[in-house]
PDB file of C-alpha atoms in Angstrom:
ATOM      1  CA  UNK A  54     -24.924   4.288   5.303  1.00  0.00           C
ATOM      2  CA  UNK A  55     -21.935   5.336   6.664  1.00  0.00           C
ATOM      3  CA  UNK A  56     -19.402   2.807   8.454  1.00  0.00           C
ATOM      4  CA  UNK A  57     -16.021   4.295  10.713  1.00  0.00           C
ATOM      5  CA  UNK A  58     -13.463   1.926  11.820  1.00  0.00           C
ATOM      6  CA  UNK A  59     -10.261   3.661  14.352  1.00  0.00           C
ATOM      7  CA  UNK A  60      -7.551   0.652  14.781  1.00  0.00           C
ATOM      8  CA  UNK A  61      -3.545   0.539  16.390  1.00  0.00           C
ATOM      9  CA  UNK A  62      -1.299  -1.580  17.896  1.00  0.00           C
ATOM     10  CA  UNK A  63       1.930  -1.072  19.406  1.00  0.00           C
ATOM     11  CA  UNK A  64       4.826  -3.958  19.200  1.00  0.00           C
ATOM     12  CA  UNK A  65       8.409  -4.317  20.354  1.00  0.00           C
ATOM     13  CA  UNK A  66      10.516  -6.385  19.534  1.00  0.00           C
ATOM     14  CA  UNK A  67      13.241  -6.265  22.551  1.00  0.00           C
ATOM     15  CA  UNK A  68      16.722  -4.123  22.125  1.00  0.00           C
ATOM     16  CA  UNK A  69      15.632  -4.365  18.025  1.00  0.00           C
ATOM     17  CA  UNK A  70      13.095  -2.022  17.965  1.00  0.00           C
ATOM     18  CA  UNK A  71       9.163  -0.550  19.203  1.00  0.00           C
ATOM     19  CA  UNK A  72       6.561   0.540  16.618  1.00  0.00           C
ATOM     20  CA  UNK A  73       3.194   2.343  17.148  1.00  0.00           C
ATOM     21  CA  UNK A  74       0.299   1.848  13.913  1.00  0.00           C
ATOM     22  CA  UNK A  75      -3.026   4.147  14.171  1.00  0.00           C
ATOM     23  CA  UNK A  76      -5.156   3.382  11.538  1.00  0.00           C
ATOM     24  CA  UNK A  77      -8.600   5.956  10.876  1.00  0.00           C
ATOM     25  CA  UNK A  78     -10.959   4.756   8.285  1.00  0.00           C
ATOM     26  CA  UNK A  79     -14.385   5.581   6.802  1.00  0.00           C
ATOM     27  CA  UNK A  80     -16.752   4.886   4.104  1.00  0.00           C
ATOM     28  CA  UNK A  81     -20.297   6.588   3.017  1.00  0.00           C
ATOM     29  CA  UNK A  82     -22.262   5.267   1.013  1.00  0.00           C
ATOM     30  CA  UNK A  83     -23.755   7.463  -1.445  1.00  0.00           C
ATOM     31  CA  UNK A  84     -26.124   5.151  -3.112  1.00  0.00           C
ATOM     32  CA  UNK A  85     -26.700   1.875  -3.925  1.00  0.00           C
ATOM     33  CA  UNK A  86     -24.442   2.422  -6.980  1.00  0.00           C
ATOM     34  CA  UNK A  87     -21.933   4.539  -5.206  1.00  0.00           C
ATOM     35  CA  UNK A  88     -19.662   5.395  -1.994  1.00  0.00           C
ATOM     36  CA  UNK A  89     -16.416   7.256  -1.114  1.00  0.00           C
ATOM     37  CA  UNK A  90     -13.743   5.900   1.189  1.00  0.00           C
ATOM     38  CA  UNK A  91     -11.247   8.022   3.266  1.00  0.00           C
ATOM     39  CA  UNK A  92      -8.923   7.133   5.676  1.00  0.00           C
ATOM     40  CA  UNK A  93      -5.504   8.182   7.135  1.00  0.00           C
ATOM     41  CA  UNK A  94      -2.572   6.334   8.922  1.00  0.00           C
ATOM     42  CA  UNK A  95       0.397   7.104  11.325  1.00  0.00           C
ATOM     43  CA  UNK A  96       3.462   4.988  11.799  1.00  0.00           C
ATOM     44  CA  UNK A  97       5.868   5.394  14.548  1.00  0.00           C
ATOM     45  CA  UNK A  98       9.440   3.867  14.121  1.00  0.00           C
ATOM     46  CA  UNK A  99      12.413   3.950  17.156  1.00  0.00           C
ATOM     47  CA  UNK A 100      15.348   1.841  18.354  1.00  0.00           C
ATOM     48  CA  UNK A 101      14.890   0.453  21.471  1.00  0.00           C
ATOM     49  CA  UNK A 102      17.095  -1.075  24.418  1.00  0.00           C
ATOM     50  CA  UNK A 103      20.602  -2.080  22.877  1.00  0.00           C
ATOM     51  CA  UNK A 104      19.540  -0.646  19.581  1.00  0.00           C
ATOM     52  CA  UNK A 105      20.708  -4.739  17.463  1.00  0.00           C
ATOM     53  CA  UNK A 106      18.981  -3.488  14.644  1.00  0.00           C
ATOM     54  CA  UNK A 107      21.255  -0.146  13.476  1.00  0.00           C
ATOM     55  CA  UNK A 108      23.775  -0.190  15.914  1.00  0.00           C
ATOM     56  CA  UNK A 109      23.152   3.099  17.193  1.00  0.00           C
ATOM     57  CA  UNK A 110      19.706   5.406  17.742  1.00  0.00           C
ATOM     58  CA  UNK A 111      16.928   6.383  15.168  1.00  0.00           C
ATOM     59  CA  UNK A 112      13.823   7.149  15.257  1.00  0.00           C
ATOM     60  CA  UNK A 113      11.241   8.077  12.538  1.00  0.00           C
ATOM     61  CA  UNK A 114       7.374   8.354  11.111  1.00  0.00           C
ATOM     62  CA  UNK A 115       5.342   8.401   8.685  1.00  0.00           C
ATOM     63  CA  UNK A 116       1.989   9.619   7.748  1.00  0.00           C
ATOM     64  CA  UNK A 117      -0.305   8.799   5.047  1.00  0.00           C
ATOM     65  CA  UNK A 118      -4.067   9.847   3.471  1.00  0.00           C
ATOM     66  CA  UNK A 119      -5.932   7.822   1.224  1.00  0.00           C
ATOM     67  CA  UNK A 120      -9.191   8.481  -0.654  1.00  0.00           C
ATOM     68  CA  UNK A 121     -11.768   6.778  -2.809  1.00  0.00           C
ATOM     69  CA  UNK A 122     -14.561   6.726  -4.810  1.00  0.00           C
ATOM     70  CA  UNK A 123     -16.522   3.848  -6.678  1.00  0.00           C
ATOM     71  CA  UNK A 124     -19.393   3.864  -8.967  1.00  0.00           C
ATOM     72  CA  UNK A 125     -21.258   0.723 -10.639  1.00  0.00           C
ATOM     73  CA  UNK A 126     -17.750  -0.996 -12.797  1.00  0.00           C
ATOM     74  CA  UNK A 127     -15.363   1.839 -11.909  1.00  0.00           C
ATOM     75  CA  UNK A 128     -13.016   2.331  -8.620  1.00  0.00           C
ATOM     76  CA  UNK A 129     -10.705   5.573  -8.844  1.00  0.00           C
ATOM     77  CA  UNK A 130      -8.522   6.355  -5.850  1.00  0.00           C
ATOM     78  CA  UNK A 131      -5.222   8.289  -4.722  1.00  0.00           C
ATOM     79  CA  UNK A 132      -3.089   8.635  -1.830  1.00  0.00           C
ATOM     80  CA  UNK A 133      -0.454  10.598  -0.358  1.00  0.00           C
ATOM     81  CA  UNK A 134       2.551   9.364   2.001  1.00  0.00           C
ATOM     82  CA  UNK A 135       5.368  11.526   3.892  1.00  0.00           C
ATOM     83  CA  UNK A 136       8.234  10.059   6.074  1.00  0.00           C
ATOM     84  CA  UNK A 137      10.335  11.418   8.763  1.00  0.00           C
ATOM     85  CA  UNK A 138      13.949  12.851   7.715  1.00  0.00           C
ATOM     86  CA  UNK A 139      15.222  10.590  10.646  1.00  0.00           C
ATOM     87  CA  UNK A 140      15.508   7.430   8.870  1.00  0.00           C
ATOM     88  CA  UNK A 141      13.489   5.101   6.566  1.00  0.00           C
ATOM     89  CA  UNK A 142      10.867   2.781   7.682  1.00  0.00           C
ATOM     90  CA  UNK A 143      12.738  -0.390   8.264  1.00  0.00           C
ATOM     91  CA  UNK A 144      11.177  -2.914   6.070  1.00  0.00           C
ATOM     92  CA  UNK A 145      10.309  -6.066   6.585  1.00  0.00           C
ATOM     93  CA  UNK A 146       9.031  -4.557  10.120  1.00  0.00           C
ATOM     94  CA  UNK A 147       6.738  -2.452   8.004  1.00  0.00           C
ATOM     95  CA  UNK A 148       6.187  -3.636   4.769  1.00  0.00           C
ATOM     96  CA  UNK A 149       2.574  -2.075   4.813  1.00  0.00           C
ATOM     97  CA  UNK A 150      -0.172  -1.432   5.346  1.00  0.00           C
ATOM     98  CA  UNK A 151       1.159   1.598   3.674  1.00  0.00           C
ATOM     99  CA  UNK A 152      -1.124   2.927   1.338  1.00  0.00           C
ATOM    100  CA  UNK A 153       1.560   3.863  -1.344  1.00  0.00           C
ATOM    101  CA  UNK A 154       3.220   0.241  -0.771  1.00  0.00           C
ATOM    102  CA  UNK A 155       3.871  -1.145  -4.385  1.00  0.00           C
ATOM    103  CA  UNK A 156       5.010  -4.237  -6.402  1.00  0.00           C
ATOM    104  CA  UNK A 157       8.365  -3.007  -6.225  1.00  0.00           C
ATOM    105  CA  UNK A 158       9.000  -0.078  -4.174  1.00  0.00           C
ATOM    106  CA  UNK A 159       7.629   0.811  -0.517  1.00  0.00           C
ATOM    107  CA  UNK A 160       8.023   5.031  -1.294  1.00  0.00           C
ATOM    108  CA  UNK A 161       8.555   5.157   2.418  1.00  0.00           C
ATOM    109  CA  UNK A 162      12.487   5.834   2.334  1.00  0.00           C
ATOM    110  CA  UNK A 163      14.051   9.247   4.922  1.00  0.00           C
ATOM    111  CA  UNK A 164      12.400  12.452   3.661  1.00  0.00           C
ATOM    112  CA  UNK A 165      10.237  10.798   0.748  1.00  0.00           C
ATOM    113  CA  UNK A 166       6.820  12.857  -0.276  1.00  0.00           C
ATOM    114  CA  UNK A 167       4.677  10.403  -2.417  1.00  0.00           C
ATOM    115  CA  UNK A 168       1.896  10.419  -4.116  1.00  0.00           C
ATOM    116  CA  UNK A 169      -0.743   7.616  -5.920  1.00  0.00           C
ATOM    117  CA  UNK A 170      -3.293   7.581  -8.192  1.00  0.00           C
ATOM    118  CA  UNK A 171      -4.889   4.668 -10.239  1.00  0.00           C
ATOM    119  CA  UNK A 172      -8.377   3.079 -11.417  1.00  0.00           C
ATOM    120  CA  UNK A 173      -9.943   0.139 -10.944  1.00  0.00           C
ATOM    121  CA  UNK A 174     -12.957  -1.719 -13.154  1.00  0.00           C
ATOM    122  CA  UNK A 175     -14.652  -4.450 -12.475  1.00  0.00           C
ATOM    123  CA  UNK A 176     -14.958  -7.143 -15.484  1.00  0.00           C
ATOM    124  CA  UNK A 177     -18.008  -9.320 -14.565  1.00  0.00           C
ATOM    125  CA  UNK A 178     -19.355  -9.645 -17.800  1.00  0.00           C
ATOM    126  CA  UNK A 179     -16.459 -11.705 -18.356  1.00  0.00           C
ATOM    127  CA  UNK A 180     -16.112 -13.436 -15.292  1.00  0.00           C
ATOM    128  CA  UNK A 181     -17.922 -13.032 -11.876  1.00  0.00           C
ATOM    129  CA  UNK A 182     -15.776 -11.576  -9.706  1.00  0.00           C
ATOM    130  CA  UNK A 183     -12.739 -10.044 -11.839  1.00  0.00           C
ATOM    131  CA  UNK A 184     -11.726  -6.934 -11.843  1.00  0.00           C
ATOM    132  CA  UNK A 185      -8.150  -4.912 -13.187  1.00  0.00           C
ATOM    133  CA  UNK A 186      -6.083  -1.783 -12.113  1.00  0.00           C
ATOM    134  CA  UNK A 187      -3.836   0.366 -12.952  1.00  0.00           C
ATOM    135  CA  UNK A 188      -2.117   2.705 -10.727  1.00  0.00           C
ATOM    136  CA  UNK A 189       1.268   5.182 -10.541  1.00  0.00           C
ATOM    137  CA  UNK A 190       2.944   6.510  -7.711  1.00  0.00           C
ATOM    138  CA  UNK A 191       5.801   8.867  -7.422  1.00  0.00           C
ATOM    139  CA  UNK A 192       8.102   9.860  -4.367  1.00  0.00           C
ATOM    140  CA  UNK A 193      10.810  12.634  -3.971  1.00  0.00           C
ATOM    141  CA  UNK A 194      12.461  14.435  -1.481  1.00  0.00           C
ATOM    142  CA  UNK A 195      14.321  11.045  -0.368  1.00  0.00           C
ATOM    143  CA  UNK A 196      17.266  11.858   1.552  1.00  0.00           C
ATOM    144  CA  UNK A 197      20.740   9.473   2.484  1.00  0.00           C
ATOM    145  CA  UNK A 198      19.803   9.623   6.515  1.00  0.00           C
ATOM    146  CA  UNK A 199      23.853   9.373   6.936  1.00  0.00           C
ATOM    147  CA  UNK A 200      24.891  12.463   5.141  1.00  0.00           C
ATOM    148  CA  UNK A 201      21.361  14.190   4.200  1.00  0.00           C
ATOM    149  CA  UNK A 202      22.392  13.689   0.708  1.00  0.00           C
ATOM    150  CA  UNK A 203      19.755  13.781  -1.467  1.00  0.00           C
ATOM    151  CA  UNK A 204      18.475  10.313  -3.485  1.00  0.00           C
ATOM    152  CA  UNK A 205      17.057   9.865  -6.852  1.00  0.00           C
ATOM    153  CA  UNK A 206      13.277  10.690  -7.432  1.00  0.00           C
ATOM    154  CA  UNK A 207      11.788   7.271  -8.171  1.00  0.00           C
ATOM    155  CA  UNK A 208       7.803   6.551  -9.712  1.00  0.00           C
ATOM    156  CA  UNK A 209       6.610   2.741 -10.567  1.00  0.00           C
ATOM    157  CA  UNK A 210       3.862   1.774 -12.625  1.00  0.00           C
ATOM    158  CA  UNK A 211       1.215  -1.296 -11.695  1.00  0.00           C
ATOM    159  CA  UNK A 212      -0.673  -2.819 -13.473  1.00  0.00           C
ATOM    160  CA  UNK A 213      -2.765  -6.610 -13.205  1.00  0.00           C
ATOM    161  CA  UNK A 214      -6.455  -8.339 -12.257  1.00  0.00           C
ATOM    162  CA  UNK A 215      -7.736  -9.602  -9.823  1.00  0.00           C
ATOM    163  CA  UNK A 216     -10.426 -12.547  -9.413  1.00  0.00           C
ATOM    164  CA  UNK A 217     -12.549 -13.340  -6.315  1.00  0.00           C
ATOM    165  CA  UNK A 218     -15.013 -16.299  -5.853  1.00  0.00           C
ATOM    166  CA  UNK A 219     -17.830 -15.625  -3.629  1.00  0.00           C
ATOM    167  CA  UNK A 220     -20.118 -18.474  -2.628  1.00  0.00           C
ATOM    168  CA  UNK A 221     -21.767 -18.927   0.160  1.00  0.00           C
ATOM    169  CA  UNK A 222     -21.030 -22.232   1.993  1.00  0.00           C
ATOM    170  CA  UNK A 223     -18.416 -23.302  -0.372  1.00  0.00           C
ATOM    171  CA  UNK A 224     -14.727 -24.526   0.849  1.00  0.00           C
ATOM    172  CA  UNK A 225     -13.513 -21.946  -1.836  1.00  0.00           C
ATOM    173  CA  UNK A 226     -15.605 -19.028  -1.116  1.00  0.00           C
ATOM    174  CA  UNK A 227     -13.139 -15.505  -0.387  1.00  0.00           C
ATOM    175  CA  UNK A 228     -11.261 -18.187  -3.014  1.00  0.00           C
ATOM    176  CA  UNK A 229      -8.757 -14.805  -4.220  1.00  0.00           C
ATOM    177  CA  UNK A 230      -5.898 -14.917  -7.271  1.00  0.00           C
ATOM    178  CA  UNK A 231      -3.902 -11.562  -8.170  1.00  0.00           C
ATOM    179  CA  UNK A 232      -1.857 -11.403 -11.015  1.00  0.00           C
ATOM    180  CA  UNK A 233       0.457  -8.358 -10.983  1.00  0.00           C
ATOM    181  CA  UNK A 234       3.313  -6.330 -13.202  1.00  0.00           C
ATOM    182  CA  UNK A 235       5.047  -3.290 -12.295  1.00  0.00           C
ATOM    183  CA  UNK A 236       7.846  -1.033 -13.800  1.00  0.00           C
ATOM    184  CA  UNK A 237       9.432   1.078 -11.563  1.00  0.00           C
ATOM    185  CA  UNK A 238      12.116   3.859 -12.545  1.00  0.00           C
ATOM    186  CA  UNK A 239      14.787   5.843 -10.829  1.00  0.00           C
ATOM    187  CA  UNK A 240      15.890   9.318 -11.927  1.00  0.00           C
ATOM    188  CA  UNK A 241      19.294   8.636 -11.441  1.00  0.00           C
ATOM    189  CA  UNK A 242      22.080  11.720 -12.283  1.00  0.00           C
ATOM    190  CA  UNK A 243      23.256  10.156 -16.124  1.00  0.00           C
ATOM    191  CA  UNK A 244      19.977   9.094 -16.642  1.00  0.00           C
ATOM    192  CA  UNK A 245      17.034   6.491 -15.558  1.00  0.00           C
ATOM    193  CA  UNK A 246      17.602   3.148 -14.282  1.00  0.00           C
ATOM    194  CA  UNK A 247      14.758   0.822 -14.793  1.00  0.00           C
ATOM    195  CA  UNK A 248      13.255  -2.454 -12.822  1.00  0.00           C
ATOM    196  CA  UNK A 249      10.287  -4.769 -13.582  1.00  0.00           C
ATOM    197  CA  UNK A 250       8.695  -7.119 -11.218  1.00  0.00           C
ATOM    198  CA  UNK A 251       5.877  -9.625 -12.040  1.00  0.00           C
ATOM    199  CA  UNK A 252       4.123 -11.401  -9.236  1.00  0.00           C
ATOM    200  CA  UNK A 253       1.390 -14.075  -8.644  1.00  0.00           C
ATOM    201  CA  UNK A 254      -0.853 -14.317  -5.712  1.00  0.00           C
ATOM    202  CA  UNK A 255      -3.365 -16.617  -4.079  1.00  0.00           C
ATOM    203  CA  UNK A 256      -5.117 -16.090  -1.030  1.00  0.00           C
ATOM    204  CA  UNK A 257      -7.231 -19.125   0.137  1.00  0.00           C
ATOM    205  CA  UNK A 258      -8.180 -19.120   3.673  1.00  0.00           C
ATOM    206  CA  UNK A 259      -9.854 -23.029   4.393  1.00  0.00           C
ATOM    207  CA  UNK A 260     -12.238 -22.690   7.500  1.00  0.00           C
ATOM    208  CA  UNK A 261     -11.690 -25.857  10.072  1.00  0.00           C
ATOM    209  CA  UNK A 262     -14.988 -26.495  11.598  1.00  0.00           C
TER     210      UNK A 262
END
């Protein structure tokens, strides 16, 4: 069985600034025990009009690949992200769907090369429905767009579970809770400058028929 989905959208927001998203994705499955996943994304970034964001012109991009592979209780999956020299992405316009988008860092500043990998595994046997992950990313290459200075190197750590009820006809089916931790560092010139983050999520969405 093999699924493809192709997905973008353009929006402006008027003398701020215009983004373009193309999203390519696609899934095989291998067997009823297995499938891989890949998929790729472009992100365009520019000023636009009286340029209220910046004060003056910019423009930039970013491209990312993602890939995937799950069998029975195991996930693994990695993914690679490169930005434009131009600028960063301007967050909160884009705070994903980048794949390398993490607790604490986006890995999405001017210049930045990341990389992910992490693994996921399902816990049913404990409870239907949870699962936990860990995953590490790691970006260089960031340049200061105002001088082409180079930044510090950065990676982050995350690590958590996830739960997910699934009942057919219930209020609280799709019912989803994410608990999450991450540790992210900086490789700063005298050494490396550390930040944690802990987070706790609930996605509920209540169906009004």
């Amino acid at each position: 069985i093999r699924d493809t989905w192709v997905q973008g959208w353009y929006h402006q927001v008027p003398d701020v600034i215009g983004i373009a998203w193309l999203d390519l994705d696609h899934v095989n499955r291998l067997s009823k025990e297995s499938y891989f996943r890949v998929g790729t994304q472009y992100t365009d970034q520019r000023a636009v009009g009286s340029n209220l964001l910046t004060g003056s012109d910019f423009s930039t991009w970013n491209w990312a690949a993602y890939g995937e592979y799950g069998w029975k209780w195991l996930t693994l999956y990695g993914a690679y992200s490169t930005t434009g020299k131009g600028q960063q992405l301007r967050n909160p316009y884009t705070s994903g769907p980048i794949y390398t988008q993490q607790l604490i860092k986006s890995f999405i500043r001017a210049g930045e090369d990341a990389w992910q990998i992490g693994a996921s595994v399902s816990a049913d046997q404990l409870a239907n429905g949870l699962s936990t992950f860990l995953d590490y990313t790691d970006g260089s290459g960031a340049v200061d767009p105002a001088n082409r200075s180079a930044l510090p190197d950065a990676y982050e750590y995350n690590v958590g579970m996830a739960w997910r009820y699934s009942e057919k006809g219930s209020i609280f089916d799709g019912f989803t809770a994410r608990l999450r931790y991450g540790w992210a560092y900086d490789e700063m010139l005298f050494g490396k400058e550390r930040t944690t983050n802990t987070r706790f999520e609930i996605n509920w969405l209540i169906p009004f028929k």
